[in-house]
PDB file of C-alpha atoms in Angstrom:
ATOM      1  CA  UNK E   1      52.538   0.916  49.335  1.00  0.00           C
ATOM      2  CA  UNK E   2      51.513   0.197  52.828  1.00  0.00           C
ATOM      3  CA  UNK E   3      52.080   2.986  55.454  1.00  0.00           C
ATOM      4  CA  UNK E   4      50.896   2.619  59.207  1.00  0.00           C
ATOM      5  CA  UNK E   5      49.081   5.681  59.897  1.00  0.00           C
ATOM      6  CA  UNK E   6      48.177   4.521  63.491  1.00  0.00           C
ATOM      7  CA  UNK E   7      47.820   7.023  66.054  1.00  0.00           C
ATOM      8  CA  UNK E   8      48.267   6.766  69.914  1.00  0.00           C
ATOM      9  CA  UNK E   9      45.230   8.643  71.378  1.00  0.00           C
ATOM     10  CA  UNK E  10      45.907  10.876  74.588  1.00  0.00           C
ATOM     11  CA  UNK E  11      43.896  12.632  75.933  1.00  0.00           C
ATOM     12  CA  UNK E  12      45.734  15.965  75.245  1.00  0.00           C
ATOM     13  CA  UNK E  13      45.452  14.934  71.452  1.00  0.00           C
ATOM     14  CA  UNK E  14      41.565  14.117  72.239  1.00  0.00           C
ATOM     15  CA  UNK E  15      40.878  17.851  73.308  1.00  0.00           C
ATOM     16  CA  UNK E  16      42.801  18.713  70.491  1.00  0.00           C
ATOM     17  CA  UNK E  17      41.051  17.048  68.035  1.00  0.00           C
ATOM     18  CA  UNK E  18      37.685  17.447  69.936  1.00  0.00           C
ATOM     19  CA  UNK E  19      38.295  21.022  69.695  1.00  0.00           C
ATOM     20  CA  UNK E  20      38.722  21.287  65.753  1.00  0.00           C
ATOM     21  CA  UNK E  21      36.273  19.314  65.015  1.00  0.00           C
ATOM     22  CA  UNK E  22      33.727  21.747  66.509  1.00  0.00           C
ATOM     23  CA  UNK E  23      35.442  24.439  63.758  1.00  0.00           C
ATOM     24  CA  UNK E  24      35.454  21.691  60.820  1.00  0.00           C
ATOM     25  CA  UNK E  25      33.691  24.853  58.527  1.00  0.00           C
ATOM     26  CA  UNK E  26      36.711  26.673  59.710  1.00  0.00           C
ATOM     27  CA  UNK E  27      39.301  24.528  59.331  1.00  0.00           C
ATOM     28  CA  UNK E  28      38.379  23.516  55.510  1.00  0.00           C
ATOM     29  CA  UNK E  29      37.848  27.250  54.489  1.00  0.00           C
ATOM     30  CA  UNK E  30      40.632  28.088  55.799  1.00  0.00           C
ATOM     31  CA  UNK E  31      42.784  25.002  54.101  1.00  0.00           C
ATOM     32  CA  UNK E  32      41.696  26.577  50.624  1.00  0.00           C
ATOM     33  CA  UNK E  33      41.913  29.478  51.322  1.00  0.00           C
ATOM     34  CA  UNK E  34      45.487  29.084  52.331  1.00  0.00           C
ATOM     35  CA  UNK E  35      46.404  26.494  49.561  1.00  0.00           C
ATOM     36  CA  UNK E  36      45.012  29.281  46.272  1.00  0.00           C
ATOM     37  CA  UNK E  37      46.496  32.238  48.275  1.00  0.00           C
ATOM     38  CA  UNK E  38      50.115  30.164  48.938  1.00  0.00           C
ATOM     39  CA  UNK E  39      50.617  27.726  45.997  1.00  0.00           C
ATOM     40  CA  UNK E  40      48.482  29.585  42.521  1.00  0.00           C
ATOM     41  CA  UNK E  41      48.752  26.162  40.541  1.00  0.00           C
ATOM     42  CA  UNK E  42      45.711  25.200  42.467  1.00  0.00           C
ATOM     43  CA  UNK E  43      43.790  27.503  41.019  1.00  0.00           C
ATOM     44  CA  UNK E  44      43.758  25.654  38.088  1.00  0.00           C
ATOM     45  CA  UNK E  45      41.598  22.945  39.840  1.00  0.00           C
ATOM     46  CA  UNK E  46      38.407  22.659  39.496  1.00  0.00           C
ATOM     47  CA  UNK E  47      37.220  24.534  42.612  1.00  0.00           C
ATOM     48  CA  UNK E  48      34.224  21.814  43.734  1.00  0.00           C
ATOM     49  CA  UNK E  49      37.291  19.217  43.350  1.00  0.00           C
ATOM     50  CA  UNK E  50      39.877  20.958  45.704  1.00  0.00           C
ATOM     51  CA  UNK E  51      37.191  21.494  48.044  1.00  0.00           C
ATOM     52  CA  UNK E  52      36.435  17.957  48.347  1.00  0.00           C
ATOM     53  CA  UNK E  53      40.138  17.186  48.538  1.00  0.00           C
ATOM     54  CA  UNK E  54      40.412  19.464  51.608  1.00  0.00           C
ATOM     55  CA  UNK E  55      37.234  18.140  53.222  1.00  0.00           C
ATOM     56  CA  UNK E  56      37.918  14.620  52.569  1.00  0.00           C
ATOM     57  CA  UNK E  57      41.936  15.252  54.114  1.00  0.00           C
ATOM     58  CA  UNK E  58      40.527  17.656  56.988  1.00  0.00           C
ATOM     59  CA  UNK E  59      37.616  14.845  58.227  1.00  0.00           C
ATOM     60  CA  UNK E  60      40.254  11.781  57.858  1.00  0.00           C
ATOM     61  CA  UNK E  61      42.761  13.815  60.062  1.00  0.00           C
ATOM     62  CA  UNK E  62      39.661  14.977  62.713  1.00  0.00           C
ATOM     63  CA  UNK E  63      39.200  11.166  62.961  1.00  0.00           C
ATOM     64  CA  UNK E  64      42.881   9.531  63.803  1.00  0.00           C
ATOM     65  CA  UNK E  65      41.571   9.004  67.463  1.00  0.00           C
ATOM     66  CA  UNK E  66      38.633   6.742  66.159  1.00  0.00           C
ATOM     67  CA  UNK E  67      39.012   5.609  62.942  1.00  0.00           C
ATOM     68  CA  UNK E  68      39.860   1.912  62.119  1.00  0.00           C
ATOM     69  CA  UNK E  69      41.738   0.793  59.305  1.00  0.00           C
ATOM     70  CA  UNK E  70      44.134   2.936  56.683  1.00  0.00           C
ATOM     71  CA  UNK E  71      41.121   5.007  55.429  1.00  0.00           C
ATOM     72  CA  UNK E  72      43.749   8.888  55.318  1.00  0.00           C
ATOM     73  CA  UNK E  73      46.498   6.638  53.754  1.00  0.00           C
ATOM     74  CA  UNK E  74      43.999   5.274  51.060  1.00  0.00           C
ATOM     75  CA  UNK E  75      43.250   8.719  51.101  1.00  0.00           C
ATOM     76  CA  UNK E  76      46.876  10.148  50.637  1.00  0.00           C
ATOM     77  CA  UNK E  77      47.259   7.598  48.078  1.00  0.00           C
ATOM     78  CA  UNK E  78      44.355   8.603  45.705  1.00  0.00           C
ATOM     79  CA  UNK E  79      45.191  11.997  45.702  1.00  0.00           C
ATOM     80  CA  UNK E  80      48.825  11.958  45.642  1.00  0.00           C
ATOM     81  CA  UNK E  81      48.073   9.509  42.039  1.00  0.00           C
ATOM     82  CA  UNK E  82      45.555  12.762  40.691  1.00  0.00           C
ATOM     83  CA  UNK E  83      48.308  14.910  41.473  1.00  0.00           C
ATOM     84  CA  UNK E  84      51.492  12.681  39.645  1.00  0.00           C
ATOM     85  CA  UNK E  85      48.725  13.220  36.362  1.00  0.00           C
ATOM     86  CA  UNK E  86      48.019  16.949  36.580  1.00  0.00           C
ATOM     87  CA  UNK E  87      51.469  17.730  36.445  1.00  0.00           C
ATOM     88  CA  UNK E  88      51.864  18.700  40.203  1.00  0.00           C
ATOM     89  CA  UNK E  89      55.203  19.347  41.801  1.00  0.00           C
ATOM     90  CA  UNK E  90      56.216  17.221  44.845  1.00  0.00           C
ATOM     91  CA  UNK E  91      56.601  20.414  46.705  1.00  0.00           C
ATOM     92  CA  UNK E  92      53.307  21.669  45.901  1.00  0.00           C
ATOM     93  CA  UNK E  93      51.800  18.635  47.034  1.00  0.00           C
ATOM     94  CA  UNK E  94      53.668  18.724  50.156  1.00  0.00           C
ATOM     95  CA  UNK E  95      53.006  22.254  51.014  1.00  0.00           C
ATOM     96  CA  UNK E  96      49.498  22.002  50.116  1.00  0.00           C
ATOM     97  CA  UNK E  97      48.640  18.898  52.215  1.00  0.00           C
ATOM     98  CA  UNK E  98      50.641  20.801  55.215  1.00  0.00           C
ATOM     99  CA  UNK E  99      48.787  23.949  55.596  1.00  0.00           C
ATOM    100  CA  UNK E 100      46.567  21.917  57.708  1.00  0.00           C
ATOM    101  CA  UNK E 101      49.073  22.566  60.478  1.00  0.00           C
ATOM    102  CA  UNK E 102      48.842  26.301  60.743  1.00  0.00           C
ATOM    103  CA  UNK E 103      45.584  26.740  59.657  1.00  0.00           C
ATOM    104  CA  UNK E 104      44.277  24.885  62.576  1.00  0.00           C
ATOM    105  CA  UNK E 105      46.890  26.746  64.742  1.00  0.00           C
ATOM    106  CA  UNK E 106      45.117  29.639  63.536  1.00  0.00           C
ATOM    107  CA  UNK E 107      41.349  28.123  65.002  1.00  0.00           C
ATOM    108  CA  UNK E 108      42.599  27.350  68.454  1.00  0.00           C
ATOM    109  CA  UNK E 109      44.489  30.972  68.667  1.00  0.00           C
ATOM    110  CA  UNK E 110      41.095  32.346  67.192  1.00  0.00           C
ATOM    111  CA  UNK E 111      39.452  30.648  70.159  1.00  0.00           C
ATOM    112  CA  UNK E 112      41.890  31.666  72.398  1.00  0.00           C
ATOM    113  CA  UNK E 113      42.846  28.674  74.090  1.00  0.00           C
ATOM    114  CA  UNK E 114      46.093  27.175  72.036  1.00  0.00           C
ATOM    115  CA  UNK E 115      48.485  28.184  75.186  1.00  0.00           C
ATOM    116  CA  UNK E 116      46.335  25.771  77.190  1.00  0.00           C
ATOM    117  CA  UNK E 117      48.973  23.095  78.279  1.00  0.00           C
ATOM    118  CA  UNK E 118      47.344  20.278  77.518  1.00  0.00           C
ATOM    119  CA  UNK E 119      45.753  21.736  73.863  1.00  0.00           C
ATOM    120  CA  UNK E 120      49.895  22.377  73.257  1.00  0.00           C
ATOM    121  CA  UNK E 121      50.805  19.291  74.230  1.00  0.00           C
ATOM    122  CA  UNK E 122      47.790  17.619  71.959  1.00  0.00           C
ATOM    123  CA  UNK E 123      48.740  20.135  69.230  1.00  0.00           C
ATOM    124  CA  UNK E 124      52.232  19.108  69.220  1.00  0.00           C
ATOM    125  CA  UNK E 125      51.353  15.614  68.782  1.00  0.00           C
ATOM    126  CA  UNK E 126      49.124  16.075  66.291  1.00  0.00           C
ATOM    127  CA  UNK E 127      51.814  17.977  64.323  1.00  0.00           C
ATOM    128  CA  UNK E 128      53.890  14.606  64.574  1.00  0.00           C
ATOM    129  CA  UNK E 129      51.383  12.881  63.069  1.00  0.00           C
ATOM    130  CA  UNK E 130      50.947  15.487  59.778  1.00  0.00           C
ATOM    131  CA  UNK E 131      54.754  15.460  59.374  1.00  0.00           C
ATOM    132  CA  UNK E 132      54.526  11.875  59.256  1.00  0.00           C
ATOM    133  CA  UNK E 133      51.931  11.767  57.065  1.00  0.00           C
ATOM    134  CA  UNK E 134      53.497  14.075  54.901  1.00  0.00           C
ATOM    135  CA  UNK E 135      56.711  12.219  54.986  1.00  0.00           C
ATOM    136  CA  UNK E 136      54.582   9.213  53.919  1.00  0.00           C
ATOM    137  CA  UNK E 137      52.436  10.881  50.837  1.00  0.00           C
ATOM    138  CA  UNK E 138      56.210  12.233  49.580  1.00  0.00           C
ATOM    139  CA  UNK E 139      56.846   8.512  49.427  1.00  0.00           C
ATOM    140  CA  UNK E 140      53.293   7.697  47.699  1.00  0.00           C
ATOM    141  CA  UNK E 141      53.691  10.788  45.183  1.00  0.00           C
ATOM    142  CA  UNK E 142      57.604   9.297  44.277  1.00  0.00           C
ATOM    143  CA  UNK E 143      56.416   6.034  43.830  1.00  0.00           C
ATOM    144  CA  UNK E 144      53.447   7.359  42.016  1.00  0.00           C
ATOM    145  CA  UNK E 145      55.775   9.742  39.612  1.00  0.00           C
ATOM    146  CA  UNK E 146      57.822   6.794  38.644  1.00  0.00           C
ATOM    147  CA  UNK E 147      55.070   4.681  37.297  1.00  0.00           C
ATOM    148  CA  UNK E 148      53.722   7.317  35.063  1.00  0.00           C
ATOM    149  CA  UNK E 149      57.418   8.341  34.255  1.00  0.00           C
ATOM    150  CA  UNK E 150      57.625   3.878  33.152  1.00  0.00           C
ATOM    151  CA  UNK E 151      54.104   4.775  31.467  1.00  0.00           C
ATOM    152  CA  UNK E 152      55.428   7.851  29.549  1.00  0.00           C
ATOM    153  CA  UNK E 153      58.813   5.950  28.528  1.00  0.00           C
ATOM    154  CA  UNK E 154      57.355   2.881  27.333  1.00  0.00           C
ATOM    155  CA  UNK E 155      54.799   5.197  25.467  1.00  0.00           C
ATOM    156  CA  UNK E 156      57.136   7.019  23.492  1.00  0.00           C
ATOM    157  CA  UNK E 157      59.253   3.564  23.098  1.00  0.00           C
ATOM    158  CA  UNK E 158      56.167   2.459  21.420  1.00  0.00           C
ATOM    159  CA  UNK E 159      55.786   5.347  18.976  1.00  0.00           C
ATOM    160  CA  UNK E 160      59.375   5.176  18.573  1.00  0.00           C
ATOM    161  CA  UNK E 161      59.039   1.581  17.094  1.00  0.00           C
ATOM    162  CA  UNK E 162      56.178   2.661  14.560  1.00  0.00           C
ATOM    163  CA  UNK E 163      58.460   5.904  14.061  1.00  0.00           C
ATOM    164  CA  UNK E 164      61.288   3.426  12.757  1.00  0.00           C
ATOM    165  CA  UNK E 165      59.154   1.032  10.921  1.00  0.00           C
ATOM    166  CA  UNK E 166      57.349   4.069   9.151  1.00  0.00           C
ATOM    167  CA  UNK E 167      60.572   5.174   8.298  1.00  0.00           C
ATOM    168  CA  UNK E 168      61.924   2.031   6.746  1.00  0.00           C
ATOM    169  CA  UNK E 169      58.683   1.477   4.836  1.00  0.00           C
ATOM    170  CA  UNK E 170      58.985   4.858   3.229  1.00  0.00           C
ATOM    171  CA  UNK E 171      62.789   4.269   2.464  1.00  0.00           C
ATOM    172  CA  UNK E 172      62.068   1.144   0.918  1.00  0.00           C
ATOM    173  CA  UNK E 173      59.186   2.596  -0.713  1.00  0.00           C
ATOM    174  CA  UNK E 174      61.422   5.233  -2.013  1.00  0.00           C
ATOM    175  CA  UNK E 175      64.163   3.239  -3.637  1.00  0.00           C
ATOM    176  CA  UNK E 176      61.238   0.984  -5.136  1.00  0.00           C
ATOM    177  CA  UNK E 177      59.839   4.141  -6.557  1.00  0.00           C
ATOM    178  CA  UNK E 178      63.600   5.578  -7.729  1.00  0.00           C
ATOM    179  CA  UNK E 179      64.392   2.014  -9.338  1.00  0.00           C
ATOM    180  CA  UNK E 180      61.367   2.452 -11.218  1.00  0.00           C
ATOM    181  CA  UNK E 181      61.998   6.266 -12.280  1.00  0.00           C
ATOM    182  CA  UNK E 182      65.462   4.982 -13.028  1.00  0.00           C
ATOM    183  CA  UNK E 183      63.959   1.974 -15.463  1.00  0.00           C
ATOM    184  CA  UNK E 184      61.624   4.541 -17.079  1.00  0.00           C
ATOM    185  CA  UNK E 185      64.236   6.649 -17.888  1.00  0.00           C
ATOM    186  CA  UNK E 186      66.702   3.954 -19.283  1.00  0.00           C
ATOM    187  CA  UNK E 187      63.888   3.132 -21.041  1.00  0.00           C
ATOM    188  CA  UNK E 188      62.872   6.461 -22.570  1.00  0.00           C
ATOM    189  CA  UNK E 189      66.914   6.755 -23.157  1.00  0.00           C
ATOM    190  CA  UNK E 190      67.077   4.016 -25.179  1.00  0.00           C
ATOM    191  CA  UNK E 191      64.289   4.646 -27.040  1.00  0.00           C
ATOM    192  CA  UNK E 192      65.373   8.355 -28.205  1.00  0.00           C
ATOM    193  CA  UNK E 193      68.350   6.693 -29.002  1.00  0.00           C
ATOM    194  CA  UNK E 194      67.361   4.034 -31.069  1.00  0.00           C
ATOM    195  CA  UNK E 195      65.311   7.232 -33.583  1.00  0.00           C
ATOM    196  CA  UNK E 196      66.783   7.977 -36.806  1.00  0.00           C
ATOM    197  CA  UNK E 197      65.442  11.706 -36.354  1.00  0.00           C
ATOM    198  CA  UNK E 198      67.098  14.176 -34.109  1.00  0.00           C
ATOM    199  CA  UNK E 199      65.168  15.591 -30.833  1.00  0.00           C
ATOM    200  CA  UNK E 200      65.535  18.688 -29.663  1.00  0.00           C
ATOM    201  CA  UNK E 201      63.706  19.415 -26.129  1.00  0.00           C
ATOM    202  CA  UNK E 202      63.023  22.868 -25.119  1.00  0.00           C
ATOM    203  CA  UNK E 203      61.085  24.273 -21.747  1.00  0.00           C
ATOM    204  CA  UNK E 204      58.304  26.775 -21.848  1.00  0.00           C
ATOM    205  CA  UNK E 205      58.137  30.031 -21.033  1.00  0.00           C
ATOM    206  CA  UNK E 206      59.690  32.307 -20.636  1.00  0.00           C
ATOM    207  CA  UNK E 207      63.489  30.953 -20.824  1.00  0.00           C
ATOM    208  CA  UNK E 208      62.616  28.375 -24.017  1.00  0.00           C
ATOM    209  CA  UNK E 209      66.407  26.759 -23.039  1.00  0.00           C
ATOM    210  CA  UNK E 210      67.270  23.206 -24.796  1.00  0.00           C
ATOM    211  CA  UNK E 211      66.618  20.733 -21.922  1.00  0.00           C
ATOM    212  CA  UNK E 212      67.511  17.868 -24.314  1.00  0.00           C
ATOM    213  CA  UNK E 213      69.468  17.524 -27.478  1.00  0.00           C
ATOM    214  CA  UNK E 214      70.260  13.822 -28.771  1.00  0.00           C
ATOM    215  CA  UNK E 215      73.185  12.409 -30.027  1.00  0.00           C
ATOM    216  CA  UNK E 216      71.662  12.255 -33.838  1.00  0.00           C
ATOM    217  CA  UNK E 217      70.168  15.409 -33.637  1.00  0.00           C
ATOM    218  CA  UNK E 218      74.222  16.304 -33.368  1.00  0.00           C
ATOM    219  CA  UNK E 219      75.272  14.056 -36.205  1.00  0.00           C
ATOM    220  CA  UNK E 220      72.279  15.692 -38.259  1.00  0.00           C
ATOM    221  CA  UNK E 221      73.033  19.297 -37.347  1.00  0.00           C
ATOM    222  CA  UNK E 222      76.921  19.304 -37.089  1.00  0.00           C
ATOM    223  CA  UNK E 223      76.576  21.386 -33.961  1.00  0.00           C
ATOM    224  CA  UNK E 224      77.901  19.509 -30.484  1.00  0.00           C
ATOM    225  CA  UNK E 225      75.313  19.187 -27.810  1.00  0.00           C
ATOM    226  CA  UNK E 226      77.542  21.244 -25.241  1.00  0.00           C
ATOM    227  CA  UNK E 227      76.764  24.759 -27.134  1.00  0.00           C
ATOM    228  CA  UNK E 228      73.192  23.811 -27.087  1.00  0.00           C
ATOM    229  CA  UNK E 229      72.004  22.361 -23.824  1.00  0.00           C
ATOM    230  CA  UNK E 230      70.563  24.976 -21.607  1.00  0.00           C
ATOM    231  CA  UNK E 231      71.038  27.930 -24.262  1.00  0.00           C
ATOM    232  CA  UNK E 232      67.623  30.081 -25.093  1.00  0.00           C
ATOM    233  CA  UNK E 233      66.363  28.360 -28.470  1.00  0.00           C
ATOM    234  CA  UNK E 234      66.790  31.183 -30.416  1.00  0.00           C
ATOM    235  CA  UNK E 235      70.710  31.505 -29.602  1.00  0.00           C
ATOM    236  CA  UNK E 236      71.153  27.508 -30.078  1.00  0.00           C
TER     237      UNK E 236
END
């Protein structure tokens, strides 16, 4: 995505800027402070890591009057992308990257000089320029959530595919192993069939019920296999 982030220097925005710069310590304290007290998901950051995020977004912005090139866009960019894969909100990003705005309010009232007309006017430009910027990183973080959103769905596509051909290996591998079972016991069928000698079948302990009785073991003793199969031994 390409964004102009160019900036037309005044000199109302120079004092401005001039101004926070001498408070940089200030200003980035302040930014994390504000960010942990205001929005608690950042807490889960590594601490070193949102510092650097805040310094690195607090020195771009102190350098719009001078600056060449999309350096806070490139900036915007990279961090809106780390905050699509930590599972950031778009409103926490938002409100996160704004408390710029009255945290540096906060350093020219502390220095008592942000009713000065010309630090008001420069103030209220810069504040045009961090809406803009804002409006620009929502873009960056959308853009940013769809891709991984593509990643994730083509992902799970993917696992859906082995899912499906697991599946239809195992089903096939079923049947093959039922049409066997099946065989074995046509075979085993045919074979008690073919003995002259009846079979009687019974399971272990503790029921001892007739599981099997064949159809010569019913010729031999006169007794159909219906009041037999699944009585206790002793009763059939």
């Amino acid at each position: 995505m390409s964004v102009s982030t160019a900036v037309q220097v005044t000199p109302a925005l120079t004092t401005v800027l001039e101004l926070l710069r001498g408070n940089r310590l200030a200003l980035v304290d302040g930014c994390v402070a504000r960010i942990l007290e205001t929005l608690p998901k950042y807490s889960l950051l590594d601490p070193s890591r949102l510092r650097a995020s805040a310094e690195g977004f607090v020195d771009e912005v102190l350098a719009v009057d001078s600056q060449q090139g999309g350096g806070l866009m490139t900036r915007i960019i990279k961090v809106s992308q780390d905050r699509v894969a930590q599972g950031f909100s778009l409103s926490d990003y938002l409100r996160a990257l704004l408390v710029f705005l009255p945290v540096a309010r906060g350093v020219m009232r502390a220095g008592g000089s942000d009713q000065a007309p010309v630090l008001a006017q420069g103030f209220t430009e810069l504040e045009g320029y961090v809406h803009g910027w804002a409006a620009a990183a929502a873009d960056v973080w959308s853009e940013s959530a769809a891709r991984s959103l593509e990643a994730k769905n083509a992902e799970l596509n993917r696992l859906n595919q082995r899912l499906v051909a697991h599946d239809r290996a195992l089903s096939s591998e079923v049947a093959e192993v039922n049409r066997a079972l099946a065989g074995a016991n046509e075979f085993n069928r045919r074979v008690i069939d073919s003995l002259t000698s009846g079979l009687l079948v019974v399971e272990g302990p503790p029921h001892r019920r007739v599981s099997m009785y064949t159809n010569r073991l019913e010729q031999i003793a006169g007794k159909p296999a219906e009041e037999v199969l699944g009585r206790p031994v002793a009763e059939a």
